[in-house]
C-alpha cells in the first residue's frame, strides 16, 4: 500500500487557535520532509494552503531521496499547457517522483481567485482540462476547442520521466465528480468516511470506470491519526485536542463551510452536525473513527484514534473495502510523523517507490519521446 503524510500549513498542537499554531518557514518544512522521507512513508500530500504547493514541492526536491510528491492544482487557475510544462519539469528534476492531485474546490474558494464557475461547471471544466493535459503529456500537438478550454497548437518540448505521465489523483463525491474520476484519474481519493461508506463509493466508481473500459482505478482515503501506546492514552490525546476546540474556533470553522456546494464537505459535516457534545466519544462514528477534528478543520475531518493494533485493524478494514492508498497526518506534523512512523508503519506493507535519485537516464527518455514524434 501507499501511505503518505501531509506537508501543508497551518500546523501546531492546536493550529485552529492563534495560541496553538506553529510558525511555518522553509526550515520547518525541510524538517518535516526529511522526517517523512526517512521514516518510511511513500511521500506526502502538498495541498493548496497558505504556501504555493508547486513552489514548496520543487524547493524540497534536494532534501529528499525517495519521497513521492503529491502536489495539488486547481485546473481553472492554470492552463493545461503550462501545468504540463511545470509537471514535466518537476518530474525530470525529481527523478520521476511527482504525483498530481486535481482539486476542484468550491464556488466560494475559487471566487477569491477570480474564477466564477458553478458546481457542475467546475467538473465539466476539469474534464476538458484533463483531456488536453493527458494529450500533451503523451507527446501530442493539441488542438482542442471545448466549452471552457481552447488550446491551439499546444505542445511540450521536454517529456516527463514517468510514462505516459505522472499519476493523477482526484477527490469529489458528487455525480459530476465521480464521472470525471472514472474517465481520467489513476487514484480516486475520498475523505475519511467509514469503511462501509468507502466501500459503497468504490463500488460506484468501479462501475463508472468500467463504462470507460477502465479496470485500473486505485482508491485512497485521507484521514487523521491519533495513535498512542495504549487506547486510553490515545483517547486522552484526542481529549486534549477536543478541550482546545474553543467555541469561537468551532463557530468560525462551521460558518466557513456552511452553505458549501462541495458534496464531500457536506458529507464530512454530517458526521458531527456542527455541534460539540460534552462527551467527545459521542462523535465516534465507527469503532475508533472520531469525527471531532471536523469541528475545527474543513475538508477531511475524521481521525482513527487508538493503539497501534487498533489503527492497523481499521486500516485493514479500509483495505478490505478496496482502499490501497492512505494519506494520514496528525498535529503537530513533525512529532506525529515520528509517532506514526514508529508505531504504525512497521506493521504495514508500505511502498517506497523506486525512483532513482539522479533522475534516471534522461537521454533515453528523450530519445523515446522524439522517436514517438517521428512516427
Short mmCIF file of C-alpha atoms in Angstrom, two decimals:
data_model
loop_
_atom_site.label_atom_id
_atom_site.label_comp_id
_atom_site.label_asym_id
_atom_site.label_seq_id
_atom_site.Cartn_x
_atom_site.Cartn_y
_atom_site.Cartn_z
CA UNK A 1 0.00 0.00 0.00
CA UNK A 2 0.92 3.66 -0.28
CA UNK A 3 0.96 5.65 2.97
CA UNK A 4 1.55 9.37 2.56
CA UNK A 5 1.91 12.09 5.17
CA UNK A 6 0.85 15.74 4.89
CA UNK A 7 3.05 18.78 4.24
CA UNK A 8 0.85 21.86 4.36
CA UNK A 9 0.13 24.55 6.93
CA UNK A 10 -1.29 25.58 9.26
CA UNK A 11 0.39 23.38 11.85
CA UNK A 12 0.91 23.18 15.59
CA UNK A 13 -0.58 21.43 18.59
CA UNK A 14 -3.87 23.30 18.05
CA UNK A 15 -3.44 25.02 14.67
CA UNK A 16 -7.00 26.40 14.63
CA UNK A 17 -6.05 28.69 17.54
CA UNK A 18 -3.64 31.59 17.40
CA UNK A 19 -2.01 30.47 20.66
CA UNK A 20 -1.69 26.86 19.44
CA UNK A 21 -0.34 27.40 15.94
CA UNK A 22 3.29 26.90 14.99
CA UNK A 23 5.20 29.44 12.88
CA UNK A 24 5.87 27.94 9.46
CA UNK A 25 9.02 28.63 7.50
CA UNK A 26 11.18 26.90 4.93
CA UNK A 27 13.47 25.32 7.52
CA UNK A 28 10.49 23.69 9.24
CA UNK A 29 9.13 22.25 6.01
CA UNK A 30 12.58 20.82 5.32
CA UNK A 31 12.46 19.11 8.71
CA UNK A 32 9.07 17.55 8.03
CA UNK A 33 10.04 16.45 4.51
CA UNK A 34 13.26 14.82 5.75
CA UNK A 35 11.35 13.04 8.51
CA UNK A 36 8.74 11.71 6.09
CA UNK A 37 11.48 10.58 3.71
CA UNK A 38 13.47 8.52 6.21
CA UNK A 39 10.62 7.22 8.37
CA UNK A 40 9.28 5.06 5.54
CA UNK A 41 6.26 6.93 4.24
CA UNK A 42 5.65 6.74 0.49
CA UNK A 43 5.60 10.52 0.30
CA UNK A 44 3.33 13.41 1.25
CA UNK A 45 0.42 15.50 0.03
CA UNK A 46 1.24 19.15 -0.62
CA UNK A 47 -2.26 20.59 -0.53
CA UNK A 48 -3.49 24.02 -1.51
CA UNK A 49 -2.91 26.23 1.51
CA UNK A 50 -1.00 29.28 2.68
CA UNK A 51 2.03 28.35 0.57
CA UNK A 52 2.05 27.60 -3.14
CA UNK A 53 2.27 23.82 -3.37
CA UNK A 54 4.40 23.76 -6.54
CA UNK A 55 7.00 26.20 -5.27
CA UNK A 56 7.16 24.40 -1.93
CA UNK A 57 7.44 20.97 -3.51
CA UNK A 58 10.12 21.86 -6.03
CA UNK A 59 12.18 23.56 -3.34
CA UNK A 60 12.20 20.34 -1.28
CA UNK A 61 13.43 18.02 -4.05
CA UNK A 62 17.13 18.28 -2.99
CA UNK A 63 16.28 17.44 0.64
CA UNK A 64 14.60 14.10 -0.11
CA UNK A 65 15.61 10.84 -1.76
CA UNK A 66 12.56 8.60 -2.33
CA UNK A 67 9.84 10.99 -1.23
CA UNK A 68 6.87 10.97 -3.66
CA UNK A 69 5.40 14.49 -4.05
CA UNK A 70 1.61 14.60 -4.37
CA UNK A 71 1.18 18.23 -5.47
CA UNK A 72 -2.24 19.88 -5.67
CA UNK A 73 -3.53 22.02 -8.52
CA UNK A 74 -6.83 23.80 -9.24
CA UNK A 75 -7.45 23.35 -13.00
CA UNK A 76 -9.21 26.72 -13.56
CA UNK A 77 -6.20 28.58 -12.12
CA UNK A 78 -3.59 27.39 -14.62
CA UNK A 79 -3.72 26.43 -18.28
CA UNK A 80 -3.28 22.72 -19.06
CA UNK A 81 -0.29 23.52 -21.29
CA UNK A 82 1.51 25.47 -18.58
CA UNK A 83 0.74 22.82 -15.98
CA UNK A 84 2.02 20.10 -18.32
CA UNK A 85 5.26 22.06 -18.67
CA UNK A 86 5.51 22.50 -14.90
CA UNK A 87 4.79 18.82 -14.32
CA UNK A 88 7.35 17.62 -16.87
CA UNK A 89 9.98 19.89 -15.32
CA UNK A 90 9.19 18.76 -11.79
CA UNK A 91 9.16 15.10 -12.84
CA UNK A 92 12.55 15.39 -14.52
CA UNK A 93 14.19 17.35 -11.72
CA UNK A 94 12.85 14.95 -9.07
CA UNK A 95 13.71 11.79 -11.00
CA UNK A 96 10.11 10.72 -11.55
CA UNK A 97 8.73 11.48 -8.09
CA UNK A 98 5.72 13.62 -8.99
CA UNK A 99 2.05 12.81 -8.48
CA UNK A 100 -0.66 15.37 -9.23
CA UNK A 101 -3.74 15.95 -7.10
CA UNK A 102 -6.57 17.56 -9.10
CA UNK A 103 -8.60 19.81 -6.78
CA UNK A 104 -11.91 21.31 -7.88
CA UNK A 105 -12.54 23.34 -4.71
CA UNK A 106 -15.84 25.07 -4.14
CA UNK A 107 -17.53 28.16 -5.52
CA UNK A 108 -16.59 30.38 -2.58
CA UNK A 109 -12.91 29.39 -2.63
CA UNK A 110 -12.43 29.87 -6.37
CA UNK A 111 -14.24 33.20 -6.36
CA UNK A 112 -11.34 34.57 -4.37
CA UNK A 113 -9.10 33.79 -7.35
CA UNK A 114 -11.46 35.44 -9.82
CA UNK A 115 -12.98 32.17 -11.06
CA UNK A 116 -16.77 32.05 -11.06
CA UNK A 117 -17.97 28.60 -12.06
CA UNK A 118 -20.91 26.70 -10.64
CA UNK A 119 -20.54 23.26 -9.08
CA UNK A 120 -21.07 21.09 -12.16
CA UNK A 121 -19.31 23.64 -14.37
CA UNK A 122 -16.10 23.09 -12.40
CA UNK A 123 -16.16 19.40 -13.22
CA UNK A 124 -17.01 19.99 -16.90
CA UNK A 125 -14.03 22.34 -16.96
CA UNK A 126 -11.80 19.69 -15.35
CA UNK A 127 -12.95 17.11 -17.90
CA UNK A 128 -11.80 19.30 -20.79
CA UNK A 129 -8.66 20.38 -18.94
CA UNK A 130 -7.64 16.80 -18.19
CA UNK A 131 -8.29 15.73 -21.76
CA UNK A 132 -5.83 18.34 -23.04
CA UNK A 133 -3.31 17.74 -20.25
CA UNK A 134 -3.11 14.00 -20.91
CA UNK A 135 -2.69 14.51 -24.66
CA UNK A 136 0.15 16.97 -24.05
CA UNK A 137 1.90 14.61 -21.66
CA UNK A 138 1.62 11.85 -24.26
CA UNK A 139 3.66 13.98 -26.67
CA UNK A 140 0.83 15.10 -28.91
CA UNK A 141 0.42 18.51 -30.50
CA UNK A 142 -3.00 19.55 -29.27
CA UNK A 143 -5.78 21.49 -30.96
CA UNK A 144 -8.77 21.43 -28.67
CA UNK A 145 -11.79 23.73 -28.66
CA UNK A 146 -14.22 23.00 -25.89
CA UNK A 147 -16.75 24.99 -23.95
CA UNK A 148 -14.17 26.10 -21.39
CA UNK A 149 -10.73 25.15 -22.71
CA UNK A 150 -9.42 26.39 -26.07
CA UNK A 151 -5.86 25.28 -26.91
CA UNK A 152 -4.37 25.65 -30.37
CA UNK A 153 -1.05 24.08 -31.29
CA UNK A 154 -0.20 23.22 -27.69
CA UNK A 155 2.85 21.00 -27.19
CA UNK A 156 5.70 20.12 -24.83
CA UNK A 157 9.40 20.35 -25.63
CA UNK A 158 10.58 18.05 -22.87
CA UNK A 159 8.92 14.81 -21.72
CA UNK A 160 8.27 13.66 -18.15
CA UNK A 161 10.28 10.77 -16.72
CA UNK A 162 7.15 8.77 -15.89
CA UNK A 163 5.25 7.28 -18.80
CA UNK A 164 2.77 8.20 -20.05
CA UNK A 165 2.54 10.88 -17.36
CA UNK A 166 2.81 11.43 -13.61
CA UNK A 167 -0.15 9.72 -11.90
CA UNK A 168 -3.31 11.77 -11.50
CA UNK A 169 -5.18 11.83 -8.18
CA UNK A 170 -8.59 13.36 -7.58
CA UNK A 171 -11.34 13.74 -4.98
CA UNK A 172 -15.02 14.60 -5.17
CA UNK A 173 -18.27 12.97 -4.09
CA UNK A 174 -20.90 14.39 -6.44
CA UNK A 175 -22.13 12.60 -9.55
CA UNK A 176 -20.26 15.10 -11.73
CA UNK A 177 -17.04 14.43 -9.79
CA UNK A 178 -17.40 10.65 -9.98
CA UNK A 179 -17.88 10.82 -13.75
CA UNK A 180 -14.65 12.79 -14.24
CA UNK A 181 -12.72 10.48 -11.92
CA UNK A 182 -13.96 7.37 -13.70
CA UNK A 183 -12.87 8.77 -17.06
CA UNK A 184 -9.47 10.29 -16.27
CA UNK A 185 -8.00 9.55 -12.85
CA UNK A 186 -5.44 6.99 -11.64
CA UNK A 187 -6.21 7.23 -7.90
CA UNK A 188 -9.56 8.39 -6.53
CA UNK A 189 -9.46 9.96 -3.07
CA UNK A 190 -12.24 10.19 -0.52
CA UNK A 191 -12.20 11.99 2.81
CA UNK A 192 -12.40 9.92 5.98
CA UNK A 193 -15.80 8.34 5.76
CA UNK A 194 -16.40 4.97 7.40
CA UNK A 195 -15.08 1.82 5.70
CA UNK A 196 -18.70 0.91 4.87
CA UNK A 197 -19.30 4.24 3.11
CA UNK A 198 -15.93 4.00 1.36
CA UNK A 199 -16.82 0.53 0.05
CA UNK A 200 -20.08 1.83 -1.39
CA UNK A 201 -18.35 4.71 -3.13
CA UNK A 202 -15.62 2.45 -4.52
CA UNK A 203 -18.27 0.15 -5.99
CA UNK A 204 -19.85 3.14 -7.74
CA UNK A 205 -16.52 4.27 -9.15
CA UNK A 206 -15.61 0.82 -10.42
CA UNK A 207 -18.92 0.57 -12.25
CA UNK A 208 -18.48 4.01 -13.85
CA UNK A 209 -14.84 3.32 -14.74
CA UNK A 210 -15.84 0.06 -16.42
CA UNK A 211 -18.15 2.06 -18.70
CA UNK A 212 -15.00 3.81 -19.95
CA UNK A 213 -13.20 0.49 -20.39
CA UNK A 214 -11.04 1.07 -17.31
CA UNK A 215 -10.22 -1.51 -14.65
CA UNK A 216 -7.04 0.01 -13.22
CA UNK A 217 -8.50 2.72 -10.99
CA UNK A 218 -6.99 2.83 -7.48
CA UNK A 219 -8.58 4.22 -4.34
CA UNK A 220 -7.34 6.27 -1.42
CA UNK A 221 -8.61 7.85 1.79
CA UNK A 222 -7.49 10.97 3.69
CA UNK A 223 -7.53 10.61 7.49
CA UNK A 224 -6.02 11.96 10.68
CA UNK A 225 -4.43 9.53 13.11
CA UNK A 226 -4.20 9.83 16.89
CA UNK A 227 -2.11 6.84 17.94
CA UNK A 228 -0.51 6.10 21.32
CA UNK A 229 0.88 3.01 23.02
CA UNK A 230 -2.50 2.29 24.64
CA UNK A 231 -6.08 3.05 23.71
CA UNK A 232 -6.53 5.07 26.91
CA UNK A 233 -3.56 7.29 26.04
CA UNK A 234 -4.88 7.80 22.50
CA UNK A 235 -8.27 8.98 23.73
CA UNK A 236 -6.57 11.25 26.28
CA UNK A 237 -4.65 12.82 23.39
CA UNK A 238 -7.94 13.23 21.49
CA UNK A 239 -9.46 14.76 24.60
CA UNK A 240 -6.61 17.28 24.74
CA UNK A 241 -7.38 18.34 21.17
CA UNK A 242 -11.10 18.46 21.96
CA UNK A 243 -10.62 20.58 25.09
CA UNK A 244 -8.78 23.18 22.99
CA UNK A 245 -11.60 23.44 20.45
CA UNK A 246 -12.99 26.69 21.81
CA UNK A 247 -16.45 27.91 20.86
CA UNK A 248 -15.05 30.73 18.72
CA UNK A 249 -12.90 28.38 16.64
CA UNK A 250 -15.74 25.91 16.15
CA UNK A 251 -18.15 28.67 15.14
CA UNK A 252 -15.65 30.20 12.71
CA UNK A 253 -14.92 26.88 11.01
CA UNK A 254 -18.57 25.89 10.75
CA UNK A 255 -19.51 29.30 9.34
CA UNK A 256 -16.81 28.85 6.71
CA UNK A 257 -18.25 25.56 5.44
CA UNK A 258 -21.92 26.42 5.86
CA UNK A 259 -23.69 26.57 2.52
CA UNK A 260 -20.79 24.99 0.62
CA UNK A 261 -21.61 23.25 -2.64
CA UNK A 262 -18.87 20.67 -2.01
CA UNK A 263 -20.66 17.34 -1.56
CA UNK A 264 -17.57 15.88 0.14
CA UNK A 265 -17.62 18.67 2.72
CA UNK A 266 -21.33 18.18 3.26
CA UNK A 267 -20.72 14.50 3.98
CA UNK A 268 -17.95 15.34 6.44
CA UNK A 269 -20.06 17.95 8.23
CA UNK A 270 -22.94 15.49 8.57
CA UNK A 271 -20.75 13.25 10.73
CA UNK A 272 -20.61 15.79 13.56
CA UNK A 273 -23.57 18.03 12.75
CA UNK A 274 -21.64 21.16 13.68
CA UNK A 275 -22.13 20.50 17.39
CA UNK A 276 -19.65 19.85 20.19
CA UNK A 277 -21.17 17.50 22.78
CA UNK A 278 -19.72 17.27 26.27
CA UNK A 279 -18.52 13.70 25.70
CA UNK A 280 -16.14 13.50 22.74
CA UNK A 281 -16.97 9.81 22.31
CA UNK A 282 -20.42 10.82 21.05
CA UNK A 283 -18.58 11.79 17.85
CA UNK A 284 -17.14 8.30 17.39
CA UNK A 285 -18.99 7.43 14.16
CA UNK A 286 -17.41 3.98 13.77
CA UNK A 287 -15.13 1.97 16.07
CA UNK A 288 -12.03 4.17 16.63
CA UNK A 289 -13.16 6.65 13.93
CA UNK A 290 -13.72 10.06 15.52
CA UNK A 291 -15.31 12.99 13.67
CA UNK A 292 -14.30 15.69 16.15
CA UNK A 293 -11.48 17.09 14.01
CA UNK A 294 -14.08 18.34 11.54
CA UNK A 295 -15.36 20.84 14.09
CA UNK A 296 -12.25 23.00 13.63
CA UNK A 297 -10.78 21.84 10.30
CA UNK A 298 -12.56 21.92 6.96
CA UNK A 299 -12.03 19.13 4.46
CA UNK A 300 -11.19 15.72 5.93
CA UNK A 301 -12.48 15.76 9.50
CA UNK A 302 -12.12 12.26 10.92
CA UNK A 303 -9.31 10.59 12.85
CA UNK A 304 -8.51 6.99 13.69
CA UNK A 305 -7.97 7.03 17.47
CA UNK A 306 -6.40 4.08 19.25
CA UNK A 307 -3.36 1.97 19.97
CA UNK A 308 -1.16 0.66 17.12
CA UNK A 309 -3.10 -2.58 16.82
CA UNK A 310 -6.41 -0.76 16.54
CA UNK A 311 -5.10 1.72 13.98
CA UNK A 312 -3.73 -1.12 11.85
CA UNK A 313 -7.01 -3.01 12.22
CA UNK A 314 -9.04 -0.01 10.99
CA UNK A 315 -6.63 0.46 8.08
CA UNK A 316 -7.17 -3.22 7.32
CA UNK A 317 -10.91 -2.62 7.11
CA UNK A 318 -10.36 0.15 4.58
CA UNK A 319 -8.08 -2.21 2.65
CA UNK A 320 -10.83 -4.83 2.62
CA UNK A 321 -13.18 -2.15 1.25
CA UNK A 322 -10.80 -1.58 -1.68
CA UNK A 323 -8.56 1.23 -0.42
CA UNK A 324 -4.86 0.84 -1.17
CA UNK A 325 -3.67 4.41 -0.56
CA UNK A 326 -3.76 6.31 2.73
CA UNK A 327 -2.97 9.98 3.30
CA UNK A 328 -2.65 10.43 7.05
CA UNK A 329 -1.46 13.15 9.40
CA UNK A 330 -1.52 14.34 12.98
CA UNK A 331 -0.86 17.54 14.89
CA UNK A 332 1.86 18.71 15.01
CA UNK A 333 3.08 17.29 11.71
CA UNK A 334 6.68 16.70 12.73
CA UNK A 335 6.18 14.96 16.05
CA UNK A 336 3.20 12.90 14.90
CA UNK A 337 5.06 11.78 11.77
CA UNK A 338 7.61 10.14 14.06
CA UNK A 339 4.87 8.64 16.23
CA UNK A 340 3.01 7.11 13.29
CA UNK A 341 6.30 6.14 11.63
CA UNK A 342 7.43 4.23 14.72
CA UNK A 343 4.14 2.76 15.98
CA UNK A 344 2.16 2.05 12.81
CA UNK A 345 4.29 1.92 9.64
CA UNK A 346 6.37 -1.11 10.71
CA UNK A 347 3.14 -3.15 10.67
CA UNK A 348 2.10 -2.09 7.15
CA UNK A 349 3.45 -3.17 3.72
CA UNK A 350 4.32 0.36 2.63
CA UNK A 351 5.57 1.04 -0.90
CA UNK A 352 8.54 3.41 -1.01
CA UNK A 353 8.78 3.72 -4.81
CA UNK A 354 11.79 3.03 -6.99
CA UNK A 355 12.53 6.44 -8.44
CA UNK A 356 16.29 6.94 -8.91
CA UNK A 357 17.90 9.84 -7.06
CA UNK A 358 19.61 11.22 -10.21
CA UNK A 359 16.51 11.24 -12.40
CA UNK A 360 17.41 8.12 -14.36
CA UNK A 361 18.53 8.01 -17.97
CA UNK A 362 17.04 11.26 -19.25
CA UNK A 363 18.75 10.84 -22.63
CA UNK A 364 16.98 7.51 -23.18
CA UNK A 365 13.70 9.14 -22.17
CA UNK A 366 14.32 11.98 -24.62
CA UNK A 367 15.15 9.59 -27.47
CA UNK A 368 11.98 7.56 -26.83
CA UNK A 369 9.94 10.78 -26.82
CA UNK A 370 11.35 12.11 -30.08
CA UNK A 371 11.02 8.73 -31.82
CA UNK A 372 7.33 8.78 -30.93
CA UNK A 373 7.01 12.20 -32.56
CA UNK A 374 8.67 10.99 -35.77
CA UNK A 375 6.22 8.11 -36.04
#
